[in-house]
Short mmCIF file of N, CA and C in Angstrom, two decimals:
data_model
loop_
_atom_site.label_atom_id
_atom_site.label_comp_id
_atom_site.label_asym_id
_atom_site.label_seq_id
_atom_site.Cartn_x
_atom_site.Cartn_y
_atom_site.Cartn_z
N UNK R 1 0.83 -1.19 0.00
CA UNK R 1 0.00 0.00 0.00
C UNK R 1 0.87 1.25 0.00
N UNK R 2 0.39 2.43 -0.42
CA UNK R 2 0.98 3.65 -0.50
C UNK R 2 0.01 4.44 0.57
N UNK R 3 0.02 5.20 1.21
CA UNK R 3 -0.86 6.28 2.38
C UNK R 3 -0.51 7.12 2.00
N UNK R 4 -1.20 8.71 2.08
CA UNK R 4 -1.19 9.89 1.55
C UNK R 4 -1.98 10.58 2.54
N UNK R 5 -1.92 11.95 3.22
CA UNK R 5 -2.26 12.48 3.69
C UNK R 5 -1.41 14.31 3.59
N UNK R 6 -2.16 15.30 4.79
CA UNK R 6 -1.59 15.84 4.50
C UNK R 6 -2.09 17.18 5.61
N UNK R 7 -1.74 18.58 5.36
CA UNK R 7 -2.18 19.56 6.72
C UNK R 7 -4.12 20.20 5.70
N UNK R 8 -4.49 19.52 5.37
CA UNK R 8 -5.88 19.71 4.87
C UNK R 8 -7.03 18.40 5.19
N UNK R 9 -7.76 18.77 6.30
CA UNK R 9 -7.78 17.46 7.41
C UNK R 9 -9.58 17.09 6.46
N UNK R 10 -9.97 17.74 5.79
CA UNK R 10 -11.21 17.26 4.68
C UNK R 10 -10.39 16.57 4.12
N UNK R 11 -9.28 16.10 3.66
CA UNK R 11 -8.78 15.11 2.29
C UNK R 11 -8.86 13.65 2.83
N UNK R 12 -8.51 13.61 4.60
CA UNK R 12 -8.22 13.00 4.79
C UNK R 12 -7.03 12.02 4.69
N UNK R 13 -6.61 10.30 5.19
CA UNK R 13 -5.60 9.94 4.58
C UNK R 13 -6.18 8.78 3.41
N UNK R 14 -5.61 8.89 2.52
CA UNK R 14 -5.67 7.76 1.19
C UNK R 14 -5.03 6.86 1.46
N UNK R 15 -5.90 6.01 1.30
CA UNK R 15 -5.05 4.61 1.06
C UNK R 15 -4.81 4.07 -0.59
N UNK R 16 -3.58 4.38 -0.96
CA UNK R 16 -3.73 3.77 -2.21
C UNK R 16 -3.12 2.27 -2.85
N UNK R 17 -3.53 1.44 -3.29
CA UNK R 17 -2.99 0.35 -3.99
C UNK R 17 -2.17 0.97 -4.86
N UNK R 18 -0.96 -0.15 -4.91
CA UNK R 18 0.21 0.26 -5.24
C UNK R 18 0.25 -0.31 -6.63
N UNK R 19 -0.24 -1.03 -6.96
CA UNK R 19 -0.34 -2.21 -7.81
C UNK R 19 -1.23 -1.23 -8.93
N UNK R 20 -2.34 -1.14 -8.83
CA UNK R 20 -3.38 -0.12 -9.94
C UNK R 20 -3.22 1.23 -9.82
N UNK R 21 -2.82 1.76 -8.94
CA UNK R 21 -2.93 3.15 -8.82
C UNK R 21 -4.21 3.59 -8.08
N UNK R 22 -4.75 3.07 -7.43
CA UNK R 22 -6.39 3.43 -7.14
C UNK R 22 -6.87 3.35 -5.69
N UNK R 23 -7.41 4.73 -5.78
CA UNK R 23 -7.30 4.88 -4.05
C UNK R 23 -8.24 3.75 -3.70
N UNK R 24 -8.13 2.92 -2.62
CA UNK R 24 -8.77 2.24 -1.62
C UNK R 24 -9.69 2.40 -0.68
N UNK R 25 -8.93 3.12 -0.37
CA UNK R 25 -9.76 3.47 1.27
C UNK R 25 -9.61 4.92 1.83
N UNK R 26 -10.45 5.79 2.20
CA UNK R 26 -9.68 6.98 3.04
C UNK R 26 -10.06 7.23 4.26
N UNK R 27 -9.29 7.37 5.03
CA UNK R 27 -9.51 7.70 6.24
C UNK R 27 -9.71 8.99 7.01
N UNK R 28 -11.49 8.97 7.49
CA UNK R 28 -11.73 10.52 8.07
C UNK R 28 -10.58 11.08 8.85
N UNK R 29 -10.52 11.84 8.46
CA UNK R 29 -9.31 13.39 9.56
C UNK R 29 -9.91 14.26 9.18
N UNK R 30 -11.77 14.72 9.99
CA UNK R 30 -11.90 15.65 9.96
C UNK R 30 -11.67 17.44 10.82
N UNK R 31 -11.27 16.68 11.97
CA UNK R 31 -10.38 17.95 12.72
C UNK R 31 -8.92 17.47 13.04
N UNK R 32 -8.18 16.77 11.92
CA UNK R 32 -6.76 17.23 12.51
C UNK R 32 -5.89 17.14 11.04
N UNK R 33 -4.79 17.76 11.24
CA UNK R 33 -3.93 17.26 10.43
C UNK R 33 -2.88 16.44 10.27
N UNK R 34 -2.67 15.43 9.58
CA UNK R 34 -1.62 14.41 9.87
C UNK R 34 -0.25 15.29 9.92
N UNK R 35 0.61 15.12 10.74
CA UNK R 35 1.40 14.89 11.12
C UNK R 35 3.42 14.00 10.34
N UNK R 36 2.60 12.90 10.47
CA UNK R 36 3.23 11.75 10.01
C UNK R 36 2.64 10.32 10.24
N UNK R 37 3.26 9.69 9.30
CA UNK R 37 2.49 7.84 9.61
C UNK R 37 3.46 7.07 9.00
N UNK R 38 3.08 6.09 10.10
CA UNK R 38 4.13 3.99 9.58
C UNK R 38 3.62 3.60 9.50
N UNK R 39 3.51 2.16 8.40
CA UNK R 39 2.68 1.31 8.37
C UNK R 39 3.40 0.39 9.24
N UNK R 40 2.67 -0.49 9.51
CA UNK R 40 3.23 -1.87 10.76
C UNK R 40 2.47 -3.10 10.07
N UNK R 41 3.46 -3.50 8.84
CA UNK R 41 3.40 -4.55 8.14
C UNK R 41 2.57 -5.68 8.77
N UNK R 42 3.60 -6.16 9.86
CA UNK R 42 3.00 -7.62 10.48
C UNK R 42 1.93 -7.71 10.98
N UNK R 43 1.26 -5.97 11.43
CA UNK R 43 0.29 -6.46 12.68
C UNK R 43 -1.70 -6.57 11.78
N UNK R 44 -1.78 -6.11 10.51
CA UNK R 44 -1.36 -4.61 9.86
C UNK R 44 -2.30 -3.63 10.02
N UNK R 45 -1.05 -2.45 10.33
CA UNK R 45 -1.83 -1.53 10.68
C UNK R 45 -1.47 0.18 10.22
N UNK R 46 -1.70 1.32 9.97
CA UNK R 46 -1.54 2.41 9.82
C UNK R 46 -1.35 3.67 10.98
N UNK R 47 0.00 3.82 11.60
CA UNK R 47 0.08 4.63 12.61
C UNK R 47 0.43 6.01 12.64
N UNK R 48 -0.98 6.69 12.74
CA UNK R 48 -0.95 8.43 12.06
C UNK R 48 -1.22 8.99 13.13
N UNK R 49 -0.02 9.53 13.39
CA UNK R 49 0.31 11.30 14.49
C UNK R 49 0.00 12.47 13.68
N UNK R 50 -1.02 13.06 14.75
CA UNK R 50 -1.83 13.99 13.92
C UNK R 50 -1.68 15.29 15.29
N UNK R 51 -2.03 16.69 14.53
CA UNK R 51 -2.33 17.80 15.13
C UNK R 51 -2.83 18.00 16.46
N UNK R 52 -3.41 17.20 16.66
CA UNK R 52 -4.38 17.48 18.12
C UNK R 52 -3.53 16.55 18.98
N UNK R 53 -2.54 15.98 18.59
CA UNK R 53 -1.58 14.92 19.89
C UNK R 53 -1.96 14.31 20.22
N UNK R 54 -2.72 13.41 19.24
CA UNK R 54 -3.09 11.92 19.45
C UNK R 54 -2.11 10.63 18.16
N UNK R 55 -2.27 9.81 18.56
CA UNK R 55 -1.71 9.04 17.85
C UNK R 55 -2.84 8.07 17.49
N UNK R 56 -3.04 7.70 16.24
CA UNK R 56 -3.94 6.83 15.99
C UNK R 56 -3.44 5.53 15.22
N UNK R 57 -4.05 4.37 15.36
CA UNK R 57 -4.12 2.99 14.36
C UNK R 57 -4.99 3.21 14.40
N UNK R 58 -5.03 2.61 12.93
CA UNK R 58 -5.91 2.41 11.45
C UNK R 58 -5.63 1.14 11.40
N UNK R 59 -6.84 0.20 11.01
CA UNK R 59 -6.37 -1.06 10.65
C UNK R 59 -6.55 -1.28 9.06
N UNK R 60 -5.63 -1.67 8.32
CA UNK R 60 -5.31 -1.68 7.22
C UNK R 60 -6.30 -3.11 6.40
N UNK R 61 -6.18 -3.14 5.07
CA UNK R 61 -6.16 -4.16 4.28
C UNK R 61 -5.91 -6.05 4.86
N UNK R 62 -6.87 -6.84 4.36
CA UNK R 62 -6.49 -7.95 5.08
C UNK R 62 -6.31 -7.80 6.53
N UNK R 63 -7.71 -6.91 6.90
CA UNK R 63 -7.65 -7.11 8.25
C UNK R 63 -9.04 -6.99 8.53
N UNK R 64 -9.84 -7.33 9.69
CA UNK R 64 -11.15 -7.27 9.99
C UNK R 64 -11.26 -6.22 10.23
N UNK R 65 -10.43 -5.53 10.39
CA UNK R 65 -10.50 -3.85 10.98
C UNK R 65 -10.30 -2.64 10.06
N UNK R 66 -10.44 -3.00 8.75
CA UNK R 66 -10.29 -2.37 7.45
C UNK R 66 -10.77 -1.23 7.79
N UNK R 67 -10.18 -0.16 7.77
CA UNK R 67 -10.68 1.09 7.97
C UNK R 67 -10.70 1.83 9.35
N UNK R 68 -10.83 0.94 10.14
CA UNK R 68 -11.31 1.29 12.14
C UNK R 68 -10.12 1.92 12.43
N UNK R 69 -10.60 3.37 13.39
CA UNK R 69 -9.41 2.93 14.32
C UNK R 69 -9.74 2.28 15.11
N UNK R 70 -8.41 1.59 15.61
CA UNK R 70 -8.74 0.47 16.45
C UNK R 70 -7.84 0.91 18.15
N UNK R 71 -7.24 1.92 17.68
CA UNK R 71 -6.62 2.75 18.99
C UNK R 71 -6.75 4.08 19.03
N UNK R 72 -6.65 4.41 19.82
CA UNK R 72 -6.27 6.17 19.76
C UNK R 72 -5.15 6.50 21.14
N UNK R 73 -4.10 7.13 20.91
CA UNK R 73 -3.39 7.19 22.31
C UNK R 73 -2.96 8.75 22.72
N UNK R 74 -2.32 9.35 23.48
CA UNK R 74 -2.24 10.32 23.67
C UNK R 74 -0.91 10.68 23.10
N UNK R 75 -0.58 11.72 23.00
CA UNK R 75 1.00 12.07 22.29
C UNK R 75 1.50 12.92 23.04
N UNK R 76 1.71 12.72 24.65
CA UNK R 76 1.81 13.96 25.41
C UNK R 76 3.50 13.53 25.38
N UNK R 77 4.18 14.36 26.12
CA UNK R 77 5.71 14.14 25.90
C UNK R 77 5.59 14.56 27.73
N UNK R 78 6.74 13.26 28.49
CA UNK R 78 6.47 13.02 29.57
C UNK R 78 7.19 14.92 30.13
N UNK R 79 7.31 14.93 31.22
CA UNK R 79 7.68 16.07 31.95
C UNK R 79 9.18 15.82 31.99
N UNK R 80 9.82 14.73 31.79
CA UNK R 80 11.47 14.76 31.73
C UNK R 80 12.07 15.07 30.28
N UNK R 81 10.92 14.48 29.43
CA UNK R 81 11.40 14.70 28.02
C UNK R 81 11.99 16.25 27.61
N UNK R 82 12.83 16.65 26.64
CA UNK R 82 13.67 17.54 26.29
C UNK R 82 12.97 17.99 25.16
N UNK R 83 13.25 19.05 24.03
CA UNK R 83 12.69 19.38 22.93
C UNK R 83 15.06 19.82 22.57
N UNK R 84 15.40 19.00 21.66
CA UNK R 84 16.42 19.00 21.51
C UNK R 84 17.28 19.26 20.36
N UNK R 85 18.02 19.96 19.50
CA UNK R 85 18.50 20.19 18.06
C UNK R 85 19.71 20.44 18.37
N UNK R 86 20.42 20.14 16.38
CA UNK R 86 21.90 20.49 16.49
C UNK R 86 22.13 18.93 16.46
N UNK R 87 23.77 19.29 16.21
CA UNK R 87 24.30 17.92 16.95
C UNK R 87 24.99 17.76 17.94
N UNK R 88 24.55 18.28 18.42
CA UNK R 88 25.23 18.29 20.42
C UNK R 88 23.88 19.06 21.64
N UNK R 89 23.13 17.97 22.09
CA UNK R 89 22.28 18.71 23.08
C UNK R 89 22.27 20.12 23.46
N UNK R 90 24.34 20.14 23.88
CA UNK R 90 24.17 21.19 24.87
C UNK R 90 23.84 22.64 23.68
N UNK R 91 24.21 22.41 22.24
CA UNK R 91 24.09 23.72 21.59
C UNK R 91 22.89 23.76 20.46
N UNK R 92 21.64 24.46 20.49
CA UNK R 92 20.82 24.52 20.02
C UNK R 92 20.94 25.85 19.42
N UNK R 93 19.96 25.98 18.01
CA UNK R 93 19.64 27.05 17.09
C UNK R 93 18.85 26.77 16.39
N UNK R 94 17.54 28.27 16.23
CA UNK R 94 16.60 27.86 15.71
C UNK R 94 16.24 27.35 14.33
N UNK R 95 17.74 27.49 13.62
CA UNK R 95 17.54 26.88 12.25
C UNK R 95 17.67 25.65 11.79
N UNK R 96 18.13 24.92 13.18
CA UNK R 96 18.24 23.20 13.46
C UNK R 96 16.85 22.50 13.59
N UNK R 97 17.23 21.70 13.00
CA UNK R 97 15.89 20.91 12.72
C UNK R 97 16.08 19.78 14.19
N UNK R 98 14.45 20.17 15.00
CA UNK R 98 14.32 19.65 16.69
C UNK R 98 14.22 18.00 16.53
N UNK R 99 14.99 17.57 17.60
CA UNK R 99 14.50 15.91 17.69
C UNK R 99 13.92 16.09 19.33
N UNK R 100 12.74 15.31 19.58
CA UNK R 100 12.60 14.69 20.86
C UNK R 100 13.17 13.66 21.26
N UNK R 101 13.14 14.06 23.00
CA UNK R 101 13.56 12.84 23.51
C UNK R 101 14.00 12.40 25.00
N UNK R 102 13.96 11.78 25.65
CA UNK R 102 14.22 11.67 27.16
C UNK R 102 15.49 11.61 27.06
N UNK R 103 16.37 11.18 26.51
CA UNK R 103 18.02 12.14 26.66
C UNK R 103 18.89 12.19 25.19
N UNK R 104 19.87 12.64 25.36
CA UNK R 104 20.39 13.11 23.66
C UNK R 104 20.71 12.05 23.11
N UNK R 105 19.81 12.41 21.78
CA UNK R 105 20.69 10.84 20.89
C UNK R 105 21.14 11.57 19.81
N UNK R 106 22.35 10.28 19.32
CA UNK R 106 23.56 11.12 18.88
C UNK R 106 23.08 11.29 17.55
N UNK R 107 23.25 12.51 16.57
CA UNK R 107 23.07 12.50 15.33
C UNK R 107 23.81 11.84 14.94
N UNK R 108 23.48 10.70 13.38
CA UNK R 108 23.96 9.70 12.49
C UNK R 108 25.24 10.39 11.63
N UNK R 109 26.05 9.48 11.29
CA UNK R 109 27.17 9.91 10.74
C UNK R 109 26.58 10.04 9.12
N UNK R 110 27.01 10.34 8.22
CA UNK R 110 26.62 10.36 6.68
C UNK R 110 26.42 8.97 6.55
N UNK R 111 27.78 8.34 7.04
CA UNK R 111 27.75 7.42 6.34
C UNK R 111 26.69 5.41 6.71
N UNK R 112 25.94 6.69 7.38
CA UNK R 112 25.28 5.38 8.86
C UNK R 112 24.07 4.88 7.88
N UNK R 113 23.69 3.56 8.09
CA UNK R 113 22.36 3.35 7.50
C UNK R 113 21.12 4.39 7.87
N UNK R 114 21.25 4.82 9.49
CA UNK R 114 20.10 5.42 9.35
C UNK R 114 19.80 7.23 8.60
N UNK R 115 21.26 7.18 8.51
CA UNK R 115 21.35 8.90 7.41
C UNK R 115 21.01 8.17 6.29
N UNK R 116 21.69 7.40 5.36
CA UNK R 116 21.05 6.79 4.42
C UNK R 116 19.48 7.08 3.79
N UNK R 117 19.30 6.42 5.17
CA UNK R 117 17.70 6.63 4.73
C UNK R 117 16.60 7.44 5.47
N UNK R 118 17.36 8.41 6.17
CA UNK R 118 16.31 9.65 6.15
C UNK R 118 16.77 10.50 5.09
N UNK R 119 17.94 10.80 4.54
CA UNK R 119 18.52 11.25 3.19
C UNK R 119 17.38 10.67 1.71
N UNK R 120 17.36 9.61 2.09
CA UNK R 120 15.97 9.17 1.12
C UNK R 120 15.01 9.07 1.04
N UNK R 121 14.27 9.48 2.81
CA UNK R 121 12.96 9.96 2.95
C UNK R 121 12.84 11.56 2.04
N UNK R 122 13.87 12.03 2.94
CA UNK R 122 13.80 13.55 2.80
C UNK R 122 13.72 13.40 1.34
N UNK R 123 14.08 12.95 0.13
CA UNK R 123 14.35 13.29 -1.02
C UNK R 123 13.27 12.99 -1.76
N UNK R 124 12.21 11.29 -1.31
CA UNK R 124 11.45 11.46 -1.61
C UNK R 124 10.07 12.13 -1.64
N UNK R 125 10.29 12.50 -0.07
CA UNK R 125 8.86 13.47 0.20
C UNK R 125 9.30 15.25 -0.18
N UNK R 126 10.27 15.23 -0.86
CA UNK R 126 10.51 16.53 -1.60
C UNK R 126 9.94 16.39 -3.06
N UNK R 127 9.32 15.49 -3.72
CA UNK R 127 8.96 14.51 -4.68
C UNK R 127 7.24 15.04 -4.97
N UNK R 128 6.65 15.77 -5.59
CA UNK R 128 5.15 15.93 -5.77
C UNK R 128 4.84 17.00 -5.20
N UNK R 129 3.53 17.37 -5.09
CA UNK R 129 3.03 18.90 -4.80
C UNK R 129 2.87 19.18 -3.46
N UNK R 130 2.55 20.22 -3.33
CA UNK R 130 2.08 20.48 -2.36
C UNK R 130 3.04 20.15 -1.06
N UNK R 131 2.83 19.64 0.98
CA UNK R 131 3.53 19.13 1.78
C UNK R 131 3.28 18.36 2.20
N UNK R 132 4.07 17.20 1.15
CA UNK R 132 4.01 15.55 1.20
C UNK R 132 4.52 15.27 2.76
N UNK R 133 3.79 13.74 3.03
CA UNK R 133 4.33 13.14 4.03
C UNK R 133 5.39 11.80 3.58
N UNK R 134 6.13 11.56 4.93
CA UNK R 134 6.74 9.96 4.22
C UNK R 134 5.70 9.14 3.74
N UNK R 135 5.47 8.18 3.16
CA UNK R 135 4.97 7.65 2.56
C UNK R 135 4.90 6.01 3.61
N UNK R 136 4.31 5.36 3.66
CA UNK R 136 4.49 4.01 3.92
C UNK R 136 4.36 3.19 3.00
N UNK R 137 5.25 1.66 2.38
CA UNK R 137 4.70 1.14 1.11
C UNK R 137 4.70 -0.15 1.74
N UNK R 138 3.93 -0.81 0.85
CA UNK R 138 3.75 -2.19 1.59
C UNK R 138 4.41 -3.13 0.44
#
């Protein structure tokens, strides 16, 4: 599957088959805006952080729960958690792009799998109109 969403909470998120091109399914977001979303292959399910600081599953395709949410959780960030940028905790600036987190984790080297592939998120959701999200594919 491909998911599509976006900060226009009438569009909702699309579910599209990857295979035809043809949306599937969409999922109401009528007061929030997504955020971001993973799909969770094994379980399967669609996990969309949205505007209002909730976190939701969606139960996906080949599931009895086609469409449901089947959770909703809160997205509060505990009272120890940090709001953190840069690559060194102690030095922040507002043109650094923020990570959360209950203590500093280290930014990835270039050459790390996980730069890799936020280098290839970032490139693909620079990819089409408008302000794409990552994508989940199945």
């Amino acid at each position: 599957i491909v998911a599509s969403g976006g900060n226009n909470p009438s569009d909702g998120v699309k579910i599209w088959d990857f295979e035809t091109g043809k949306c599937d399914l969409v999922l109401k977001t009528d007061n929030y805006e997504v955020v971001t979303m993973q799909y969770l292959d094994d379980f399967p399910l669609l996990v969309v952080c949205s505007s209002d600081s909730m976190i939701r599953f969606w139960g996906m395709r080949h599931s009895v729960y086609k469409g449901a949410c089947v959770a909703l959780l809160p997205n509060d960030l505990p009272p120890t958690a940090r709001v953190l940028s840069g690559d060194s905790p102690e030095t922040s600036s507002a043109n650094d792009e923020p990570y959360v987190g209950a203590s500093p984790v280290p930014t990835p080297t270039a050459s790390s799998p996980r730069a890799r592939r936020m280098s290839r998120r970032r490139r693909n959701s620079s990819m089409g109109a408008g302000n794409p999200l990552p994508m989940a594919a199945d």
